[in-house]
CSV table of C-alpha atoms in Angstrom, one decimal:
chain,number,residue,atom,x,y,z
A,1,MET,CA,8.1,-103.0,-41.4
A,2,LYS,CA,10.1,-102.1,-38.2
A,3,LYS,CA,8.7,-103.3,-34.7
A,4,ILE,CA,9.5,-100.8,-32.1
A,5,ALA,CA,9.8,-101.2,-28.3
A,6,VAL,CA,9.1,-98.0,-26.4
A,7,VAL,CA,10.7,-97.7,-22.9
A,8,GLY,CA,8.6,-95.3,-20.6
A,9,ALA,CA,5.3,-93.9,-20.9
A,10,GLY,CA,5.9,-90.4,-20.0
A,11,ILE,CA,5.3,-87.4,-22.2
A,12,SER,CA,8.3,-88.4,-24.7
A,13,GLY,CA,7.3,-92.0,-24.8
A,14,LEU,CA,3.5,-91.5,-25.4
A,15,THR,CA,4.4,-88.7,-28.0
A,16,MET,CA,6.6,-91.3,-29.7
A,17,ALA,CA,3.6,-93.7,-29.7
A,18,ASN,CA,1.4,-91.1,-31.1
A,19,TYR,CA,3.8,-90.4,-34.1
A,20,LEU,CA,4.1,-93.8,-34.5
A,21,GLU,CA,0.4,-94.6,-34.7
A,22,LYS,CA,0.2,-91.5,-37.2
A,23,HIS,CA,2.7,-93.4,-39.5
A,24,LYS,CA,1.2,-97.0,-38.8
A,25,ILE,CA,4.6,-98.4,-37.3
A,26,ASP,CA,4.2,-101.2,-35.2
A,27,TYR,CA,5.0,-100.7,-31.4
A,28,HIS,CA,4.6,-101.5,-27.6
A,29,ILE,CA,5.3,-99.3,-24.7
A,30,TYR,CA,7.0,-100.6,-21.5
A,31,GLU,CA,6.5,-98.6,-18.3
A,32,ARG,CA,7.9,-99.4,-14.7
A,33,ARG,CA,5.3,-97.7,-12.7
A,34,LYS,CA,1.7,-98.2,-12.0
A,35,MET,CA,-0.6,-96.8,-14.7
A,36,LYS,CA,-1.9,-94.3,-12.2
A,37,ASP,CA,1.4,-93.3,-10.6
A,38,GLN,CA,2.3,-90.4,-12.8
A,39,ALA,CA,4.7,-87.9,-10.7
A,40,GLY,CA,5.1,-84.3,-11.8
A,41,HIS,CA,2.8,-81.2,-12.0
A,42,GLY,CA,3.0,-78.9,-15.0
A,43,PHE,CA,4.5,-77.7,-17.9
A,44,LEU,CA,5.4,-74.6,-20.2
A,45,ILE,CA,5.0,-75.0,-24.0
A,46,PRO,CA,6.1,-72.5,-26.4
A,47,LYS,CA,4.5,-72.1,-29.6
A,48,GLU,CA,6.8,-74.4,-31.4
A,49,GLY,CA,5.9,-77.2,-29.1
A,50,MET,CA,2.2,-76.4,-29.4
A,51,ASP,CA,2.6,-76.7,-33.3
A,52,TYR,CA,3.9,-80.1,-32.9
A,53,LEU,CA,1.1,-81.1,-30.2
A,54,TYR,CA,-1.7,-80.0,-32.8
A,55,GLN,CA,-0.3,-82.7,-35.2
A,56,ILE,CA,-1.5,-85.4,-32.6
A,57,ILE,CA,-4.0,-83.9,-30.4
A,58,ASP,CA,-7.1,-82.1,-31.6
A,59,PRO,CA,-6.5,-78.4,-30.6
A,60,GLU,CA,-10.0,-77.9,-29.3
A,61,ILE,CA,-9.7,-80.6,-26.7
A,62,LEU,CA,-6.1,-79.5,-26.0
A,63,LEU,CA,-7.1,-76.0,-25.1
A,64,LYS,CA,-9.7,-77.1,-22.9
A,65,HIS,CA,-7.2,-78.6,-20.5
A,66,GLY,CA,-4.8,-75.9,-20.4
A,67,ASN,CA,-4.1,-72.1,-20.5
A,68,PHE,CA,-2.4,-69.5,-22.7
A,69,LEU,CA,-0.4,-67.2,-20.9
A,70,LYS,CA,-0.4,-63.5,-22.1
A,71,LYS,CA,2.6,-61.7,-20.1
A,72,TYR,CA,5.5,-62.5,-17.9
A,73,THR,CA,6.3,-60.3,-15.2
A,74,GLN,CA,9.2,-60.1,-12.9
A,75,TYR,CA,8.6,-58.9,-9.5
A,76,SER,CA,11.0,-58.2,-6.4
A,77,ARG,CA,10.1,-60.0,-3.2
A,78,THR,CA,7.7,-57.4,-2.0
A,79,GLY,CA,5.7,-57.0,-5.4
A,80,LYS,CA,7.6,-54.2,-7.1
A,81,THR,CA,7.1,-54.7,-10.9
A,82,LEU,CA,11.0,-55.2,-12.2
A,83,ALA,CA,10.1,-56.1,-15.9
A,84,GLU,CA,7.3,-57.1,-18.0
A,85,LYS,CA,7.2,-59.2,-21.5
A,86,GLU,CA,4.3,-60.3,-23.7
A,87,LEU,CA,4.2,-63.9,-24.2
A,88,ASP,CA,4.1,-65.4,-27.7
A,89,HIS,CA,1.5,-68.4,-27.5
A,90,VAL,CA,3.0,-69.9,-24.4
A,91,PHE,CA,0.7,-72.7,-23.1
A,92,ALA,CA,0.4,-74.0,-19.5
A,93,ILE,CA,-0.8,-77.4,-18.7
A,94,SER,CA,-0.8,-80.0,-16.0
A,95,ARG,CA,1.3,-83.1,-16.5
A,96,HIS,CA,-1.6,-85.0,-15.4
A,97,SER,CA,-3.7,-83.5,-18.4
A,98,LEU,CA,-1.2,-83.7,-21.1
A,99,ILE,CA,-0.2,-87.6,-20.2
A,100,HIS,CA,-4.3,-88.0,-20.3
A,101,LEU,CA,-4.8,-86.7,-23.7
A,102,LEU,CA,-1.5,-88.4,-25.1
A,103,ALA,CA,-2.7,-91.8,-23.8
A,104,GLN,CA,-6.2,-91.3,-25.4
A,105,ASN,CA,-5.0,-92.3,-28.7
A,106,ILE,CA,-3.2,-95.3,-27.6
A,107,SER,CA,-4.9,-98.8,-27.5
A,108,PRO,CA,-4.5,-100.2,-23.8
A,109,GLU,CA,-3.1,-103.5,-25.1
A,110,LYS,CA,0.0,-101.6,-26.4
A,111,ILE,CA,1.2,-100.4,-23.0
A,112,THR,CA,2.6,-102.8,-20.4
A,113,TYR,CA,2.7,-101.3,-16.8
A,114,GLU,CA,4.9,-102.4,-13.9
A,115,GLU,CA,7.4,-103.8,-16.1
A,116,THR,CA,11.2,-103.0,-15.9
A,117,ILE,CA,13.2,-103.2,-18.7
A,118,ILE,CA,17.0,-104.1,-18.6
A,119,PRO,CA,19.7,-104.4,-21.2
A,120,ASP,CA,20.4,-107.9,-22.3
A,121,ASN,CA,24.2,-108.1,-21.6
A,122,GLN,CA,24.5,-111.1,-23.8
A,123,GLN,CA,23.2,-109.8,-26.9
A,124,THR,CA,24.4,-106.4,-28.2
A,125,GLY,CA,21.2,-104.0,-28.7
A,126,LYS,CA,18.6,-106.3,-27.2
A,127,LEU,CA,16.7,-105.5,-24.2
A,128,LYS,CA,14.7,-108.1,-22.0
A,129,LEU,CA,11.9,-108.1,-19.4
A,130,SER,CA,12.7,-108.2,-15.7
A,131,ASP,CA,12.0,-112.2,-15.7
A,132,GLY,CA,14.7,-112.4,-18.4
A,133,THR,CA,12.4,-112.8,-21.3
A,134,ASP,CA,13.7,-111.2,-24.6
A,135,ILE,CA,11.7,-108.2,-25.9
A,136,ASP,CA,10.8,-109.0,-29.7
A,137,ALA,CA,11.5,-105.5,-31.2
A,138,ASP,CA,13.7,-104.5,-34.1
A,139,ILE,CA,14.3,-101.0,-32.5
A,140,ALA,CA,14.1,-99.8,-28.9
A,141,VAL,CA,13.3,-96.3,-28.3
A,142,ILE,CA,14.4,-95.2,-24.7
A,143,SER,CA,12.3,-92.6,-23.1
A,144,ASP,CA,12.9,-93.3,-19.4
A,145,GLY,CA,13.8,-90.0,-18.0
A,146,SER,CA,16.9,-88.0,-17.2
A,147,LYS,CA,18.5,-90.7,-14.9
A,148,SER,CA,17.8,-93.4,-17.6
A,149,ARG,CA,19.0,-96.7,-16.4
A,150,ILE,CA,19.5,-98.2,-19.9
A,151,ARG,CA,21.7,-94.9,-21.1
A,152,ARG,CA,23.5,-95.3,-18.0
A,153,ASP,CA,24.2,-99.0,-18.7
A,154,LEU,CA,25.4,-98.4,-22.3
A,155,PHE,CA,27.5,-95.3,-21.8
A,156,LYS,CA,29.1,-96.4,-18.6
A,157,GLY,CA,31.7,-93.4,-18.6
A,158,GLU,CA,29.0,-90.7,-18.4
A,159,LYS,CA,29.1,-88.2,-15.6
A,160,MET,CA,26.1,-86.3,-14.1
A,161,SER,CA,26.5,-83.4,-11.7
A,162,VAL,CA,24.1,-81.7,-9.5
A,163,VAL,CA,23.0,-78.2,-10.6
A,164,ARG,CA,23.2,-75.5,-7.9
A,165,GLU,CA,19.3,-75.3,-7.9
A,166,SER,CA,16.7,-77.1,-6.3
A,167,GLU,CA,13.0,-76.7,-6.8
A,168,VAL,CA,9.8,-77.3,-4.9
A,169,VAL,CA,6.8,-77.6,-7.2
A,170,ASN,CA,3.1,-77.8,-6.3
A,171,ILE,CA,-0.5,-77.1,-7.4
A,172,ILE,CA,-3.3,-75.6,-5.7
A,173,GLN,CA,-6.9,-75.5,-6.7
A,174,ASN,CA,-8.2,-72.1,-5.7
A,175,LYS,CA,-10.3,-70.1,-7.8
A,176,GLU,CA,-9.8,-66.9,-5.8
A,177,ILE,CA,-6.1,-66.9,-6.3
A,178,ALA,CA,-6.4,-68.2,-9.8
A,179,ASP,CA,-8.7,-65.0,-10.7
A,180,SER,CA,-6.1,-62.8,-9.1
A,181,VAL,CA,-3.2,-64.2,-11.3
A,182,GLY,CA,-5.1,-64.1,-14.5
A,183,ASN,CA,-3.6,-65.4,-17.6
A,184,ASN,CA,-0.1,-64.2,-16.6
A,185,PHE,CA,2.9,-66.1,-15.5
A,186,ILE,CA,4.4,-64.0,-12.4
A,187,LYS,CA,7.6,-64.6,-10.7
A,188,PHE,CA,9.0,-62.8,-7.6
A,189,HIS,CA,12.8,-62.4,-6.9
A,190,HIS,CA,15.0,-62.1,-3.9
A,191,GLU,CA,17.3,-59.0,-4.3
A,192,GLU,CA,20.3,-61.1,-3.5
A,193,GLY,CA,19.5,-63.6,-5.9
A,194,GLY,CA,19.4,-67.6,-5.4
A,195,LEU,CA,15.6,-67.7,-4.6
A,196,THR,CA,12.4,-67.0,-6.5
A,197,PHE,CA,8.7,-68.0,-6.4
A,198,GLY,CA,6.9,-68.6,-9.6
A,199,ILE,CA,2.9,-68.5,-10.3
A,200,LEU,CA,0.9,-69.4,-13.2
A,201,LYS,CA,-2.4,-70.6,-14.0
A,202,LEU,CA,-3.2,-73.9,-15.6
A,203,SER,CA,-7.0,-73.7,-15.7
A,204,GLY,CA,-9.9,-71.6,-14.1
A,205,ASP,CA,-9.3,-72.8,-10.6
A,206,THR,CA,-5.9,-74.4,-10.4
A,207,ILE,CA,-2.6,-72.7,-10.1
A,208,LEU,CA,1.0,-74.2,-10.3
A,209,TRP,CA,3.5,-72.7,-8.1
A,210,TYR,CA,7.3,-73.5,-7.9
A,211,SER,CA,10.0,-72.1,-5.7
A,212,GLN,CA,13.9,-72.2,-7.0
A,213,PHE,CA,16.5,-72.4,-4.5
A,214,ASP,CA,20.4,-71.8,-4.7
A,215,ASN,CA,21.0,-75.2,-2.8
A,216,GLU,CA,24.3,-73.8,-1.5
A,217,LYS,CA,22.3,-71.0,0.5
A,218,TYR,CA,19.1,-73.0,1.3
A,219,MET,CA,19.0,-76.4,2.8
A,220,ILE,CA,16.3,-77.9,0.8
A,221,ASN,CA,16.4,-81.8,1.7
A,222,ALA,CA,14.1,-84.8,1.4
A,223,CYS,CA,11.8,-84.3,4.3
A,224,THR,CA,8.1,-84.7,5.7
A,225,ALA,CA,5.4,-82.6,3.8
A,226,GLU,CA,4.7,-81.0,7.0
A,227,ASN,CA,8.4,-79.9,7.6
A,228,LEU,CA,8.8,-78.7,4.1
A,229,LYS,CA,5.7,-76.5,4.5
A,230,LYS,CA,7.0,-75.1,7.7
A,231,TYR,CA,10.3,-74.5,6.1
A,232,MET,CA,8.7,-72.8,2.9
A,233,LEU,CA,6.6,-70.5,5.4
A,234,GLU,CA,9.7,-69.5,7.3
A,235,VAL,CA,11.6,-68.7,4.0
A,236,PHE,CA,8.9,-66.6,2.5
A,237,GLU,CA,7.4,-64.9,5.5
A,238,ASP,CA,8.3,-61.6,4.7
A,239,TRP,CA,7.4,-61.6,0.8
A,240,HIS,CA,4.4,-60.5,-1.1
A,241,PRO,CA,1.5,-61.5,1.2
A,242,LEU,CA,0.1,-64.0,-2.1
A,243,ILE,CA,3.2,-66.1,-1.6
A,244,PRO,CA,2.7,-67.1,2.0
A,245,SER,CA,-1.0,-67.3,1.4
A,246,ILE,CA,-0.4,-69.7,-1.4
A,247,ILE,CA,2.1,-71.8,0.6
A,248,GLN,CA,-0.3,-72.1,3.5
A,249,LYS,CA,-3.5,-73.0,1.7
A,250,SER,CA,-1.8,-75.6,-0.5
A,251,ASP,CA,-2.2,-79.5,-0.1
A,252,TYR,CA,1.3,-81.0,0.4
A,253,LYS,CA,0.2,-84.5,-0.2
A,254,ASN,CA,1.7,-84.4,-3.8
A,255,VAL,CA,4.3,-81.7,-3.4
A,256,HIS,CA,7.5,-82.5,-5.6
A,257,LEU,CA,11.1,-81.5,-4.2
A,258,TRP,CA,13.0,-81.4,-7.4
A,259,CYS,CA,16.8,-82.0,-7.2
A,260,VAL,CA,18.3,-81.1,-10.5
A,261,TYR,CA,21.2,-82.8,-12.3
A,262,GLU,CA,22.8,-82.5,-15.7
A,263,LEU,CA,25.0,-84.6,-17.9
A,264,GLU,CA,28.3,-82.8,-18.1
A,265,LYS,CA,28.7,-83.9,-21.7
A,266,LEU,CA,25.8,-85.3,-23.9
A,267,ASN,CA,26.3,-89.1,-25.1
A,268,PRO,CA,25.6,-90.2,-28.5
A,269,PHE,CA,21.6,-90.4,-29.0
A,270,TYR,CA,22.0,-94.0,-30.1
A,271,LYS,CA,23.9,-97.1,-30.1
A,272,ASP,CA,23.3,-100.1,-32.2
A,273,ASN,CA,19.7,-100.3,-32.5
A,274,ILE,CA,18.8,-98.4,-29.3
A,275,VAL,CA,18.1,-94.8,-29.8
A,276,PHE,CA,17.2,-92.0,-26.9
A,277,ILE,CA,14.6,-89.2,-26.8
A,278,GLY,CA,13.7,-86.8,-24.4
A,279,ASP,CA,15.2,-86.3,-21.0
A,280,ALA,CA,16.7,-89.9,-21.4
A,281,ALA,CA,18.8,-88.4,-24.4
A,282,HIS,CA,19.6,-85.0,-23.1
A,283,PRO,CA,18.3,-83.9,-19.6
A,284,LEU,CA,17.7,-80.1,-19.8
A,285,ILE,CA,17.6,-77.9,-16.5
A,286,PRO,CA,14.1,-76.3,-15.8
A,287,PHE,CA,15.3,-72.9,-16.7
A,288,THR,CA,14.9,-73.6,-20.2
A,289,SER,CA,11.3,-74.5,-20.1
A,290,GLN,CA,12.0,-76.6,-23.2
A,291,GLY,CA,11.7,-80.2,-22.1
A,292,VAL,CA,8.2,-80.8,-23.6
A,293,THR,CA,8.9,-79.3,-26.6
A,294,SER,CA,12.2,-81.1,-27.0
A,295,ALA,CA,10.6,-84.3,-26.2
A,296,LEU,CA,7.9,-83.5,-29.0
A,297,LYS,CA,10.5,-82.6,-31.6
A,298,ASP,CA,12.7,-85.7,-30.9
A,299,SER,CA,9.6,-87.9,-31.5
A,300,PHE,CA,8.5,-86.3,-34.5
A,301,ILE,CA,11.8,-86.2,-36.3
A,302,LEU,CA,12.8,-89.8,-35.0
A,303,THR,CA,9.6,-91.2,-36.6
A,304,LYS,CA,9.9,-89.2,-39.7
A,305,TYR,CA,13.3,-90.6,-40.6
A,306,LEU,CA,12.3,-94.2,-39.3
A,307,SER,CA,9.6,-94.0,-41.9
A,308,GLU,CA,11.7,-92.8,-44.6
A,309,GLU,CA,14.9,-94.8,-44.3
A,310,GLU,CA,15.2,-98.6,-44.8
A,311,ASN,CA,18.5,-98.4,-42.8
A,312,THR,CA,18.0,-97.9,-39.1
A,313,GLU,CA,21.4,-96.5,-38.4
A,314,LYS,CA,21.2,-94.1,-41.3
A,315,ALA,CA,17.8,-92.8,-39.8
A,316,PHE,CA,19.4,-92.5,-36.4
A,317,LYS,CA,22.2,-90.7,-37.7
A,318,LYS,CA,20.1,-88.2,-39.2
A,319,TYR,CA,17.9,-87.7,-36.3
A,320,GLU,CA,20.9,-87.0,-34.0
A,321,ALA,CA,22.4,-84.6,-36.6
A,322,GLU,CA,19.5,-82.7,-36.4
A,323,ARG,CA,18.4,-82.6,-33.0
A,324,LYS,CA,21.8,-82.5,-31.1
A,325,PRO,CA,23.0,-78.8,-32.3
A,326,GLU,CA,19.6,-77.2,-31.0
A,327,ILE,CA,19.7,-79.3,-27.8
A,328,GLU,CA,23.2,-78.0,-27.0
A,329,THR,CA,21.9,-74.6,-27.7
A,330,HIS,CA,19.4,-74.9,-25.0
A,331,ILE,CA,21.8,-76.5,-22.5
A,332,ASN,CA,23.9,-73.6,-23.0
A,333,ASN,CA,20.8,-71.0,-22.5
A,334,GLY,CA,19.9,-72.9,-19.3
A,335,ARG,CA,23.4,-72.4,-17.8
A,336,ILE,CA,23.2,-68.6,-18.9
A,337,LEU,CA,19.8,-68.7,-17.0
A,338,LEU,CA,21.1,-70.7,-14.0
A,339,GLU,CA,24.0,-68.0,-13.9
A,340,GLN,CA,21.6,-65.0,-13.8
A,341,PHE,CA,19.3,-66.7,-11.3
A,342,LEU,CA,22.4,-67.0,-8.8
A,343,ARG,CA,23.3,-63.3,-9.1
A,344,PRO,CA,21.8,-60.5,-6.8
A,345,LEU,CA,19.2,-58.5,-9.1
A,346,ARG,CA,21.5,-55.7,-9.4
A,347,GLN,CA,23.6,-57.8,-11.6
A,348,GLN,CA,21.2,-59.5,-13.5
A,349,SER,CA,20.2,-58.7,-17.1
A,350,GLU,CA,16.9,-57.1,-17.6
A,351,ASN,CA,13.8,-58.9,-18.5
A,352,ILE,CA,15.6,-62.2,-18.6
A,353,LEU,CA,12.7,-64.6,-19.9
A,354,PRO,CA,12.6,-68.2,-18.3
A,355,ILE,CA,12.1,-69.9,-21.7
A,356,SER,CA,15.1,-70.9,-23.9
A,357,TYR,CA,14.7,-70.3,-27.8
A,358,LYS,CA,17.2,-71.5,-30.2
C-alpha cells in the first residue's frame, strides 16, 4: 500500500487527508505554519462542492457552521437594484469553521506543524524536512497554496502575473447587520467599474465583507490596519450607508489584503511521484468562487485513482486528464468576469453571477 506525504494543512490538504482516511491509505501531513495560524476568512461553495463535502463531513454538523444563501442581488453604489438571481444551494462558511471541521477527522499524530518541506535536489521526486531528513513516502501530494514553493522549484520556467484586481476581506460580528442582510449575497458596484463591495452572512451574527479594487485606479498597498480603514472610509464615503457603517464597525486585527496572481500557463499537475492539488496546481482568481470546490474535486478524484491503480503514474495521468479541462474552463470564466468587473456598469452584461460554472 502506498504511503503518502501531504504538504499543506489548508483546505485542499485536509480534504485530501479525509479522503485518504476514507480509503484507508496511509499518510502524514506537513504544515509550515503554527496550528492556530490559519489566515483567510470565508468561502462560497456551490452545490457541487457541497456534494463532495457531504462525503467526509456529516451534513447536519456542516450546516450548523455555515449558511445557505438564497439570492444574489447587484446594487449600484447608492443602493439601486441592478439585477437579482436566485441561488441554487450556494453555501457560505468561514475558513476557520471549515478547517476545524476537516481537521476533526484527522488524528493529531498525523499532522506535523511548523515544518517546512523542500525538494531533495539530490534525489528525483524526493522531499526532505528543513533539517535535511528525508521524508519516508512513496508519493507526495502538494497543497501548499497558489505560490507553492515546491511547484516553483520543479517547474522553474513558470510565470506568475499580477491580476488587475486586489481585495480587502474582513469579518464583522454584528447581529443587527447580519439580520438586515438576511440569507442573501449582495454586492454594490461603482458606475465606472473597477470597484465593488460584497456582503454575505456566514452565521446568525457574522458577516463576511470584501471590496474589490482595480489596482491601476486605486492604490491598495500593504499598510497598517488603521491606515487601511481610513482609506476604505474615504473610498466608500458616499456609498449606501450600510457600507461605511460596516467599514467603521469592523475590527481590523485580522483584515486580509489580497494581491491576486495567476499562472500565465498551467504546469503539468504532476512530476515523477509528486502531484499537485488545489491552488498549488491551479491558482484560481477570486471571481470564480470555485477554489474550495476545485480542491474538493481534486482530492476526491486523485484519491479515487490512487486507490484503483497500482501504477502511480497511471493514476496521476488519469487525475490530470479529468481535472485539467475543467480548471481551464474556470480560468477562462474568471478572466471574463474580471474583464466585466473592470468595465463601467453600462458596458457590463446583465446579472453576472460571481461564480464560475463549468
